[in-house]
Amino acid sequence: MTAHPTIDDPELGTLVRATTELSDGTVLTHDWYAGTVTVDGAELEFMIEGTDADEAAALIPRVRETIGVLDVLRRLATDAVVTAFSTGTPEQHELDDAASDLVLDTLEASSDETVVLHFTDGCGEHFPEGYWPAVHLGADGQITQVTVES
């Protein structure tokens, strides 16, 4: 197995090349670096696309920028999820419920500077088990799409 260099960032901590070990002992190396950071008292996982440390490190400013505005962005994202899956204009209580029920657990940054925010349905009432909403941000930081992933 080839050792991959880690990335040490003063704000984000240590990022490591993501790997998965299969039951037969085979290790798959993914094309991203991963880490965790504490935001508002909760752990937030993040993944940064890159096949080498320099490629991934180039996206660190975008990740920092996104984390820096999560207090506002999180609510915009949960409102976007409700709006995307509503048949009409959502009521305020629906937006408020989603803001408390949908928990941001992963941030994914891609080489084209897009970011995807992955949420968990904290109460299990909004999405079937094994599915979660994801809010896609363009390079300009604006919401471009809402999807359901599994």
PDB file of N, CA, C and O in Angstrom, residues 62-101:
ATOM      1  N   ARG A  62     -11.760  27.503  -0.544  1.00  0.00           N
ATOM      2  CA  ARG A  62     -13.193  27.393  -0.848  1.00  0.00           C
ATOM      3  C   ARG A  62     -13.927  26.706   0.313  1.00  0.00           C
ATOM      4  O   ARG A  62     -15.026  27.109   0.688  1.00  0.00           O
ATOM      5  N   VAL A  63     -13.316  25.680   0.880  1.00  0.00           N
ATOM      6  CA  VAL A  63     -13.930  24.988   2.015  1.00  0.00           C
ATOM      7  C   VAL A  63     -13.999  25.922   3.222  1.00  0.00           C
ATOM      8  O   VAL A  63     -15.041  26.028   3.877  1.00  0.00           O
ATOM      9  N   ARG A  64     -12.923  26.621   3.507  1.00  0.00           N
ATOM     10  CA  ARG A  64     -12.916  27.573   4.634  1.00  0.00           C
ATOM     11  C   ARG A  64     -13.992  28.643   4.450  1.00  0.00           C
ATOM     12  O   ARG A  64     -14.688  28.999   5.398  1.00  0.00           O
ATOM     13  N   GLU A  65     -14.081  29.171   3.231  1.00  0.00           N
ATOM     14  CA  GLU A  65     -15.067  30.216   2.923  1.00  0.00           C
ATOM     15  C   GLU A  65     -16.487  29.694   3.176  1.00  0.00           C
ATOM     16  O   GLU A  65     -17.305  30.377   3.780  1.00  0.00           O
ATOM     17  N   THR A  66     -16.765  28.492   2.720  1.00  0.00           N
ATOM     18  CA  THR A  66     -18.094  27.911   2.899  1.00  0.00           C
ATOM     19  C   THR A  66     -18.388  27.684   4.381  1.00  0.00           C
ATOM     20  O   THR A  66     -19.473  28.032   4.865  1.00  0.00           O
ATOM     21  N   ILE A  67     -17.444  27.127   5.103  1.00  0.00           N
ATOM     22  CA  ILE A  67     -17.636  26.896   6.539  1.00  0.00           C
ATOM     23  C   ILE A  67     -17.847  28.225   7.265  1.00  0.00           C
ATOM     24  O   ILE A  67     -18.645  28.313   8.190  1.00  0.00           O
ATOM     25  N   GLY A  68     -17.170  29.263   6.814  1.00  0.00           N
ATOM     26  CA  GLY A  68     -17.290  30.574   7.440  1.00  0.00           C
ATOM     27  C   GLY A  68     -18.670  31.198   7.341  1.00  0.00           C
ATOM     28  O   GLY A  68     -19.016  32.075   8.142  1.00  0.00           O
ATOM     29  N   VAL A  69     -19.477  30.767   6.371  1.00  0.00           N
ATOM     30  CA  VAL A  69     -20.825  31.326   6.213  1.00  0.00           C
ATOM     31  C   VAL A  69     -21.921  30.295   6.478  1.00  0.00           C
ATOM     32  O   VAL A  69     -23.072  30.502   6.128  1.00  0.00           O
ATOM     33  N   LEU A  70     -21.556  29.188   7.116  1.00  0.00           N
ATOM     34  CA  LEU A  70     -22.539  28.138   7.367  1.00  0.00           C
ATOM     35  C   LEU A  70     -23.702  28.586   8.232  1.00  0.00           C
ATOM     36  O   LEU A  70     -24.814  28.074   8.082  1.00  0.00           O
ATOM     37  N   ASP A  71     -23.482  29.541   9.128  1.00  0.00           N
ATOM     38  CA  ASP A  71     -24.575  29.993   9.976  1.00  0.00           C
ATOM     39  C   ASP A  71     -25.745  30.508   9.137  1.00  0.00           C
ATOM     40  O   ASP A  71     -26.904  30.263   9.447  1.00  0.00           O
ATOM     41  N   VAL A  72     -25.471  31.183   8.034  1.00  0.00           N
ATOM     42  CA  VAL A  72     -26.505  31.685   7.125  1.00  0.00           C
ATOM     43  C   VAL A  72     -26.835  30.636   6.064  1.00  0.00           C
ATOM     44  O   VAL A  72     -28.000  30.374   5.764  1.00  0.00           O
ATOM     45  N   LEU A  73     -25.828  30.026   5.532  1.00  0.00           N
ATOM     46  CA  LEU A  73     -25.982  29.081   4.430  1.00  0.00           C
ATOM     47  C   LEU A  73     -26.814  27.866   4.822  1.00  0.00           C
ATOM     48  O   LEU A  73     -27.620  27.367   4.024  1.00  0.00           O
ATOM     49  N   ARG A  74     -26.663  27.395   6.027  1.00  0.00           N
ATOM     50  CA  ARG A  74     -27.408  26.215   6.487  1.00  0.00           C
ATOM     51  C   ARG A  74     -28.914  26.460   6.376  1.00  0.00           C
ATOM     52  O   ARG A  74     -29.660  25.621   5.881  1.00  0.00           O
ATOM     53  N   ARG A  75     -29.377  27.625   6.809  1.00  0.00           N
ATOM     54  CA  ARG A  75     -30.822  27.925   6.738  1.00  0.00           C
ATOM     55  C   ARG A  75     -31.268  28.098   5.289  1.00  0.00           C
ATOM     56  O   ARG A  75     -32.334  27.612   4.893  1.00  0.00           O
ATOM     57  N   LEU A  76     -30.479  28.770   4.485  1.00  0.00           N
ATOM     58  CA  LEU A  76     -30.827  28.908   3.064  1.00  0.00           C
ATOM     59  C   LEU A  76     -30.944  27.537   2.407  1.00  0.00           C
ATOM     60  O   LEU A  76     -31.839  27.291   1.593  1.00  0.00           O
ATOM     61  N   ALA A  77     -30.057  26.636   2.779  1.00  0.00           N
ATOM     62  CA  ALA A  77     -30.053  25.295   2.190  1.00  0.00           C
ATOM     63  C   ALA A  77     -31.273  24.490   2.628  1.00  0.00           C
ATOM     64  O   ALA A  77     -31.911  23.832   1.797  1.00  0.00           O
ATOM     65  N   THR A  78     -31.619  24.517   3.914  1.00  0.00           N
ATOM     66  CA  THR A  78     -32.789  23.749   4.354  1.00  0.00           C
ATOM     67  C   THR A  78     -34.070  24.339   3.768  1.00  0.00           C
ATOM     68  O   THR A  78     -34.976  23.595   3.389  1.00  0.00           O
ATOM     69  N   ASP A  79     -34.136  25.661   3.646  1.00  0.00           N
ATOM     70  CA  ASP A  79     -35.294  26.281   2.982  1.00  0.00           C
ATOM     71  C   ASP A  79     -35.375  25.822   1.524  1.00  0.00           C
ATOM     72  O   ASP A  79     -36.464  25.559   1.010  1.00  0.00           O
ATOM     73  N   ALA A  80     -34.226  25.714   0.856  1.00  0.00           N
ATOM     74  CA  ALA A  80     -34.199  25.271  -0.539  1.00  0.00           C
ATOM     75  C   ALA A  80     -34.685  23.828  -0.668  1.00  0.00           C
ATOM     76  O   ALA A  80     -35.373  23.476  -1.633  1.00  0.00           O
ATOM     77  N   VAL A  81     -34.343  22.984   0.300  1.00  0.00           N
ATOM     78  CA  VAL A  81     -34.802  21.590   0.282  1.00  0.00           C
ATOM     79  C   VAL A  81     -36.327  21.554   0.367  1.00  0.00           C
ATOM     80  O   VAL A  81     -36.991  20.878  -0.430  1.00  0.00           O
ATOM     81  N   VAL A  82     -36.898  22.284   1.298  1.00  0.00           N
ATOM     82  CA  VAL A  82     -38.356  22.294   1.472  1.00  0.00           C
ATOM     83  C   VAL A  82     -39.025  22.845   0.215  1.00  0.00           C
ATOM     84  O   VAL A  82     -39.988  22.273  -0.301  1.00  0.00           O
ATOM     85  N   THR A  83     -38.507  23.922  -0.302  1.00  0.00           N
ATOM     86  CA  THR A  83     -39.086  24.543  -1.495  1.00  0.00           C
ATOM     87  C   THR A  83     -39.024  23.597  -2.689  1.00  0.00           C
ATOM     88  O   THR A  83     -39.989  23.480  -3.450  1.00  0.00           O
ATOM     89  N   ALA A  84     -37.914  22.885  -2.842  1.00  0.00           N
ATOM     90  CA  ALA A  84     -37.742  21.987  -3.986  1.00  0.00           C
ATOM     91  C   ALA A  84     -38.732  20.828  -3.953  1.00  0.00           C
ATOM     92  O   ALA A  84     -39.154  20.350  -5.014  1.00  0.00           O
ATOM     93  N   PHE A  85     -39.110  20.377  -2.771  1.00  0.00           N
ATOM     94  CA  PHE A  85     -39.962  19.204  -2.671  1.00  0.00           C
ATOM     95  C   PHE A  85     -41.395  19.524  -2.239  1.00  0.00           C
ATOM     96  O   PHE A  85     -42.157  18.624  -1.923  1.00  0.00           O
ATOM     97  N   SER A  86     -41.756  20.797  -2.254  1.00  0.00           N
ATOM     98  CA  SER A  86     -43.123  21.206  -1.933  1.00  0.00           C
ATOM     99  C   SER A  86     -43.909  21.389  -3.227  1.00  0.00           C
ATOM    100  O   SER A  86     -43.353  21.779  -4.256  1.00  0.00           O
ATOM    101  N   THR A  87     -45.195  21.135  -3.151  1.00  0.00           N
ATOM    102  CA  THR A  87     -46.038  21.331  -4.333  1.00  0.00           C
ATOM    103  C   THR A  87     -46.503  22.770  -4.459  1.00  0.00           C
ATOM    104  O   THR A  87     -46.939  23.187  -5.521  1.00  0.00           O
ATOM    105  N   GLY A  88     -46.415  23.510  -3.395  1.00  0.00           N
ATOM    106  CA  GLY A  88     -46.796  24.923  -3.415  1.00  0.00           C
ATOM    107  C   GLY A  88     -45.781  25.714  -2.627  1.00  0.00           C
ATOM    108  O   GLY A  88     -44.674  25.241  -2.356  1.00  0.00           O
ATOM    109  N   THR A  89     -46.169  26.900  -2.245  1.00  0.00           N
ATOM    110  CA  THR A  89     -45.292  27.726  -1.415  1.00  0.00           C
ATOM    111  C   THR A  89     -45.283  27.152  -0.007  1.00  0.00           C
ATOM    112  O   THR A  89     -46.335  26.983   0.608  1.00  0.00           O
ATOM    113  N   PRO A  90     -44.096  26.826   0.511  1.00  0.00           N
ATOM    114  CA  PRO A  90     -44.043  26.232   1.852  1.00  0.00           C
ATOM    115  C   PRO A  90     -44.483  27.231   2.921  1.00  0.00           C
ATOM    116  O   PRO A  90     -44.259  28.433   2.794  1.00  0.00           O
ATOM    117  N   GLU A  91     -45.105  26.686   3.954  1.00  0.00           N
ATOM    118  CA  GLU A  91     -45.498  27.513   5.092  1.00  0.00           C
ATOM    119  C   GLU A  91     -44.296  27.702   6.002  1.00  0.00           C
ATOM    120  O   GLU A  91     -43.378  26.886   6.010  1.00  0.00           O
ATOM    121  N   GLN A  92     -44.311  28.767   6.790  1.00  0.00           N
ATOM    122  CA  GLN A  92     -43.180  29.088   7.657  1.00  0.00           C
ATOM    123  C   GLN A  92     -42.838  27.945   8.602  1.00  0.00           C
ATOM    124  O   GLN A  92     -41.676  27.635   8.815  1.00  0.00           O
ATOM    125  N   HIS A  93     -43.844  27.282   9.150  1.00  0.00           N
ATOM    126  CA  HIS A  93     -43.565  26.193  10.092  1.00  0.00           C
ATOM    127  C   HIS A  93     -42.855  25.025   9.392  1.00  0.00           C
ATOM    128  O   HIS A  93     -42.049  24.330  10.006  1.00  0.00           O
ATOM    129  N   GLU A  94     -43.117  24.813   8.104  1.00  0.00           N
ATOM    130  CA  GLU A  94     -42.418  23.758   7.358  1.00  0.00           C
ATOM    131  C   GLU A  94     -40.936  24.107   7.195  1.00  0.00           C
ATOM    132  O   GLU A  94     -40.066  23.244   7.330  1.00  0.00           O
ATOM    133  N   LEU A  95     -40.670  25.377   6.910  1.00  0.00           N
ATOM    134  CA  LEU A  95     -39.279  25.836   6.784  1.00  0.00           C
ATOM    135  C   LEU A  95     -38.562  25.732   8.130  1.00  0.00           C
ATOM    136  O   LEU A  95     -37.414  25.275   8.197  1.00  0.00           O
ATOM    137  N   ASP A  96     -39.248  26.118   9.196  1.00  0.00           N
ATOM    138  CA  ASP A  96     -38.660  26.051  10.539  1.00  0.00           C
ATOM    139  C   ASP A  96     -38.409  24.605  10.962  1.00  0.00           C
ATOM    140  O   ASP A  96     -37.369  24.296  11.551  1.00  0.00           O
ATOM    141  N   ASP A  97     -39.365  23.719  10.659  1.00  0.00           N
ATOM    142  CA  ASP A  97     -39.192  22.302  11.001  1.00  0.00           C
ATOM    143  C   ASP A  97     -37.969  21.730  10.284  1.00  0.00           C
ATOM    144  O   ASP A  97     -37.161  21.020  10.891  1.00  0.00           O
ATOM    145  N   ALA A  98     -37.840  22.027   9.015  1.00  0.00           N
ATOM    146  CA  ALA A  98     -36.697  21.514   8.251  1.00  0.00           C
ATOM    147  C   ALA A  98     -35.387  22.060   8.796  1.00  0.00           C
ATOM    148  O   ALA A  98     -34.389  21.344   8.868  1.00  0.00           O
ATOM    149  N   ALA A  99     -35.390  23.323   9.206  1.00  0.00           N
ATOM    150  CA  ALA A  99     -34.163  23.930   9.745  1.00  0.00           C
ATOM    151  C   ALA A  99     -33.697  23.209  11.002  1.00  0.00           C
ATOM    152  O   ALA A  99     -32.491  23.091  11.241  1.00  0.00           O
ATOM    153  N   SER A 100     -34.634  22.675  11.789  1.00  0.00           N
ATOM    154  CA  SER A 100     -34.228  21.958  13.001  1.00  0.00           C
ATOM    155  C   SER A 100     -34.060  20.462  12.757  1.00  0.00           C
ATOM    156  O   SER A 100     -33.267  19.815  13.436  1.00  0.00           O
ATOM    157  N   ASP A 101     -34.786  19.902  11.782  1.00  0.00           N
ATOM    158  CA  ASP A 101     -34.751  18.455  11.545  1.00  0.00           C
ATOM    159  C   ASP A 101     -33.617  18.007  10.631  1.00  0.00           C
ATOM    160  O   ASP A 101     -33.120  16.889  10.759  1.00  0.00           O
TER     161      ASP A 101
END
